[in-house]
PDB file of C-alpha atoms in Angstrom:
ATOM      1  CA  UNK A   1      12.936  -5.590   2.356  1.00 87.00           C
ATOM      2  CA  UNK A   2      11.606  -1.848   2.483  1.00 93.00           C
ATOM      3  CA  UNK A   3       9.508  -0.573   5.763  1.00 93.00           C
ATOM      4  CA  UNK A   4       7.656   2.299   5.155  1.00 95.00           C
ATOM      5  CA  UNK A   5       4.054   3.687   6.836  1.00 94.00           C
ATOM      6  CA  UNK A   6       0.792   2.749   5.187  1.00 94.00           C
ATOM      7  CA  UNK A   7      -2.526   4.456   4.475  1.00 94.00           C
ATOM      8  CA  UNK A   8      -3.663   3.471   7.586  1.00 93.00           C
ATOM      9  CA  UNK A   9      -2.925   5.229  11.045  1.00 93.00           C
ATOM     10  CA  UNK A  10      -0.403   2.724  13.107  1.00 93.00           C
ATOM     11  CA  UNK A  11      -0.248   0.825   9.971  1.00 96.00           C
ATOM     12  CA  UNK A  12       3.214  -0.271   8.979  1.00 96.00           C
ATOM     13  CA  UNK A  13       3.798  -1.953   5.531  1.00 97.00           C
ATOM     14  CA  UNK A  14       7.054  -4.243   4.585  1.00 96.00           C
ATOM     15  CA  UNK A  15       7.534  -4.543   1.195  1.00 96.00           C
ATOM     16  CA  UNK A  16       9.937  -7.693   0.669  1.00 95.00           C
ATOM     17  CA  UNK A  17      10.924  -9.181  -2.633  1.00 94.00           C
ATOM     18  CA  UNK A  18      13.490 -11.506  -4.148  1.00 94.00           C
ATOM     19  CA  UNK A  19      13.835 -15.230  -2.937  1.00 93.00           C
ATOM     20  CA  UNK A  20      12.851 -16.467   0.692  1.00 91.00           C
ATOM     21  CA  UNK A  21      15.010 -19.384   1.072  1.00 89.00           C
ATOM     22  CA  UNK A  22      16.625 -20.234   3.912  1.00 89.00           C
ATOM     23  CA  UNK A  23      19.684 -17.773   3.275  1.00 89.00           C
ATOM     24  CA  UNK A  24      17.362 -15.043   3.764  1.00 88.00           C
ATOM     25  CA  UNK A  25      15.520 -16.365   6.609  1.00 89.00           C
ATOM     26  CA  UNK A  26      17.492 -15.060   9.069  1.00 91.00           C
ATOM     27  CA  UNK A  27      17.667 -11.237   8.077  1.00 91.00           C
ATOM     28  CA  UNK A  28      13.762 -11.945   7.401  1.00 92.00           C
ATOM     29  CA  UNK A  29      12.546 -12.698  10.642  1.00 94.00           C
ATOM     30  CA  UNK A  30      14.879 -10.222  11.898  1.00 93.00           C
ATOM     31  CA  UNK A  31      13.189  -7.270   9.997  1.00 93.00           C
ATOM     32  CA  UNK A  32       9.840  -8.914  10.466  1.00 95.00           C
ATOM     33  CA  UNK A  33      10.335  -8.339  13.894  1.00 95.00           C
ATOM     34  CA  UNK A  34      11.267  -5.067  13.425  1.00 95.00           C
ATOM     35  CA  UNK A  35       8.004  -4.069  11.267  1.00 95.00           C
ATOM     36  CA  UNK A  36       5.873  -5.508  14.019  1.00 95.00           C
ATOM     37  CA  UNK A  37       7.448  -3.878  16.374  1.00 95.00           C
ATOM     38  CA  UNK A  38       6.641  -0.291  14.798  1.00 95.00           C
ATOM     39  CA  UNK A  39       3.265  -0.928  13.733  1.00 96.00           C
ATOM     40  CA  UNK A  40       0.628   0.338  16.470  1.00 95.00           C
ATOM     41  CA  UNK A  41      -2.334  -1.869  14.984  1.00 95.00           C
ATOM     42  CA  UNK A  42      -1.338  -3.309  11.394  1.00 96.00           C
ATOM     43  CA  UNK A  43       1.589  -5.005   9.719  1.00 96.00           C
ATOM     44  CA  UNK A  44       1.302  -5.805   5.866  1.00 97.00           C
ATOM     45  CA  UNK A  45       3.670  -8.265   4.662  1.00 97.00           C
ATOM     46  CA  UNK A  46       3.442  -7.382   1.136  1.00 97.00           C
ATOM     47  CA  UNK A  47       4.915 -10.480  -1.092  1.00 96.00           C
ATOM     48  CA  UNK A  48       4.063  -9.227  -5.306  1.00 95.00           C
ATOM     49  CA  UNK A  49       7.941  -8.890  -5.730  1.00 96.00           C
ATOM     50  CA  UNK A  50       8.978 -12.240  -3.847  1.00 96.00           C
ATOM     51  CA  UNK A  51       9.999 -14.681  -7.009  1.00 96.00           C
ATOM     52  CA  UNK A  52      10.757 -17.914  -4.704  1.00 96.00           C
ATOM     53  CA  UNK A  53       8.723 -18.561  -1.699  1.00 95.00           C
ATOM     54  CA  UNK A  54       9.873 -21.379   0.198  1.00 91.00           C
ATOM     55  CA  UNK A  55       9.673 -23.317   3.454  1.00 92.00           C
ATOM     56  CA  UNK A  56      11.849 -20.789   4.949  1.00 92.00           C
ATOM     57  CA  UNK A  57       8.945 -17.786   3.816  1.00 93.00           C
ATOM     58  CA  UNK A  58       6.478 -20.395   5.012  1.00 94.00           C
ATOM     59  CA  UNK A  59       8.440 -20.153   8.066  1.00 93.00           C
ATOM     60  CA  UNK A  60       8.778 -16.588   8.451  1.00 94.00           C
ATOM     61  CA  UNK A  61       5.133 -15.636   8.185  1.00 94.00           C
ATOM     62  CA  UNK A  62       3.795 -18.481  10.970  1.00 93.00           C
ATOM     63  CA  UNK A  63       6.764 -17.091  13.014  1.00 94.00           C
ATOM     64  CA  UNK A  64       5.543 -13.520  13.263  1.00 94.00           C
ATOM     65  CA  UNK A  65       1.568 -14.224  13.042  1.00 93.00           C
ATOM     66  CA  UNK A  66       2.362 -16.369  16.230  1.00 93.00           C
ATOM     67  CA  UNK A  67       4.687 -13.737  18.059  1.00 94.00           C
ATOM     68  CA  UNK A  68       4.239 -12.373  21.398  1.00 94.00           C
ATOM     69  CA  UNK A  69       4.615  -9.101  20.265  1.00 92.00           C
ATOM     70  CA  UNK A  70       1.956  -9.636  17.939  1.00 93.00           C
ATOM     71  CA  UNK A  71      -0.708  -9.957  20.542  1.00 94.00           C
ATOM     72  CA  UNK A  72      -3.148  -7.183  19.892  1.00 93.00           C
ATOM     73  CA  UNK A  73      -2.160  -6.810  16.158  1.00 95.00           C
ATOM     74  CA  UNK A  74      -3.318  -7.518  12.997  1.00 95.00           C
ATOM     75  CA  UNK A  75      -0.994  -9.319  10.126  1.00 95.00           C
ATOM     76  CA  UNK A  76      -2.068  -9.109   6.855  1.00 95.00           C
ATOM     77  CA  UNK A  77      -0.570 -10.492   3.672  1.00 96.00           C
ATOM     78  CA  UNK A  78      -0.667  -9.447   0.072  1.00 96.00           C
ATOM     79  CA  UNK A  79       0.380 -12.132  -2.531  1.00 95.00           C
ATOM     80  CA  UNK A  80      -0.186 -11.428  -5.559  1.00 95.00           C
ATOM     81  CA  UNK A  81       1.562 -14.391  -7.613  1.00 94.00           C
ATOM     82  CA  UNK A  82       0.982 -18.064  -7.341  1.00 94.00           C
ATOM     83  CA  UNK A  83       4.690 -18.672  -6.144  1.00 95.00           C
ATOM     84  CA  UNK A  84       3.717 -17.260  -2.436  1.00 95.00           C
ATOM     85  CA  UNK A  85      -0.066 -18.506  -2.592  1.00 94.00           C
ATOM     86  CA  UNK A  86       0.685 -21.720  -3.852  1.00 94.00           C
ATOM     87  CA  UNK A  87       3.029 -23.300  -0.673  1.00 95.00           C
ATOM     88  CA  UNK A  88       0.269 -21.034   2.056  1.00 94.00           C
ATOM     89  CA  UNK A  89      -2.188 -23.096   0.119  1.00 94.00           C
ATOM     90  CA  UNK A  90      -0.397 -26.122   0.307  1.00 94.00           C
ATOM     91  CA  UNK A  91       0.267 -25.316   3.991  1.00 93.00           C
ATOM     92  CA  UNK A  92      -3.381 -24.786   5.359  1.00 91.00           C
ATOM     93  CA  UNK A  93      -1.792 -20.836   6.129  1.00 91.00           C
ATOM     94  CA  UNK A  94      -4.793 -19.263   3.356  1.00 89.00           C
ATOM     95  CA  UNK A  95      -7.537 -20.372   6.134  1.00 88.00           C
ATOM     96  CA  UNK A  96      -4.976 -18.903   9.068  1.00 89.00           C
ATOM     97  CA  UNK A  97      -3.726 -15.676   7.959  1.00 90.00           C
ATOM     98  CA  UNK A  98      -5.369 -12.891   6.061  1.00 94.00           C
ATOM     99  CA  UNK A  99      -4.458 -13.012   2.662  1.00 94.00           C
ATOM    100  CA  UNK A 100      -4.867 -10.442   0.118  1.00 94.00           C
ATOM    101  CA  UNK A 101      -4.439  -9.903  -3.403  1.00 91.00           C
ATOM    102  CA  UNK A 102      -4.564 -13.311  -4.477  1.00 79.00           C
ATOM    103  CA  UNK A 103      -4.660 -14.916  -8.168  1.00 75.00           C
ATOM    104  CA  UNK A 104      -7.118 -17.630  -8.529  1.00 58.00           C
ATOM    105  CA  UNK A 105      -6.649 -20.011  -6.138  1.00 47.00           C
ATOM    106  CA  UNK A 106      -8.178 -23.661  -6.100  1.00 45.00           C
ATOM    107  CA  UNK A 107     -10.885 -25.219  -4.524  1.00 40.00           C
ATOM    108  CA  UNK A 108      -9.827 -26.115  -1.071  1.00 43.00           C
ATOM    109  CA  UNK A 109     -10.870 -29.710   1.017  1.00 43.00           C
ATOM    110  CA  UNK A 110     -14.331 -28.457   2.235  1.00 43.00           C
ATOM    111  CA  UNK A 111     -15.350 -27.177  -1.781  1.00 43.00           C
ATOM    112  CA  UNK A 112     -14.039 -30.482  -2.862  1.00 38.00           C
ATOM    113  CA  UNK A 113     -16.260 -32.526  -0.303  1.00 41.00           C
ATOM    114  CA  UNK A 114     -19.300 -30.414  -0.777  1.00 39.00           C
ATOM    115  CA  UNK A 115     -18.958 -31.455  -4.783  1.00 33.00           C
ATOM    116  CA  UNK A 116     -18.380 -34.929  -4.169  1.00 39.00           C
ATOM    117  CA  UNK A 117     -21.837 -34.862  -1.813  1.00 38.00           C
ATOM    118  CA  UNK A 118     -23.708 -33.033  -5.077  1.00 39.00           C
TER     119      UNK A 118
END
């Protein structure tokens, strides 16, 4: 994972890539924690090089959205590739985090019961 400033004043951006499995959980959250804790007003989890997103990613993003340290903040995500928007999708976590970046994703419950009304 790479930390570096963003465009943004206070905004801090970590770049992670490779697997999240629960290995790399750990050192994850760690350097999550970390990011959040220099960002002022903004932390961008940016996920286009992760190539296996697991529970343990899953994990990791709930974990520092719901932080104490947190409070005040604003988490943002980009995924770029349906192996990290697939399980948030799966998890309900594309209607609870903010999500950017995203391939085509499909319909979620509410689209699906508004069609089945039609």
């Amino acid at each position: 994972m790479r930390l570096a400033d963003g465009p943004e004043p206070g905004q801090v951006i970590a770049s992670v890539s490779g697997e999240l499995d629960a290995a790399s959980n750990p050192l994850l959250q760690q350097t999550l924690l970390a990011a959040l804790r220099q960002a002022e007003g903004l932390l961008t989890i940016d996920l286009s090089g992760v190539t296996f997103f697991g529970s343990a990613g899953v994990t990791a993003l709930v974990w520092v959205s719901q932080h104490p340290e947190a409070a005040g903040k604003h988490v943002g995500v980009i995924a770029t590739s349906r192996i990290v928007t697939g399980p948030l999708e799966l998890t309900g976590l594309l209607l609870r985090l903010d999500v950017q970046g995203m391939p085509g994703v499909a319909a979620g419950p509410q689209d699906s019961e508004d069609r089945a009304r039609r």
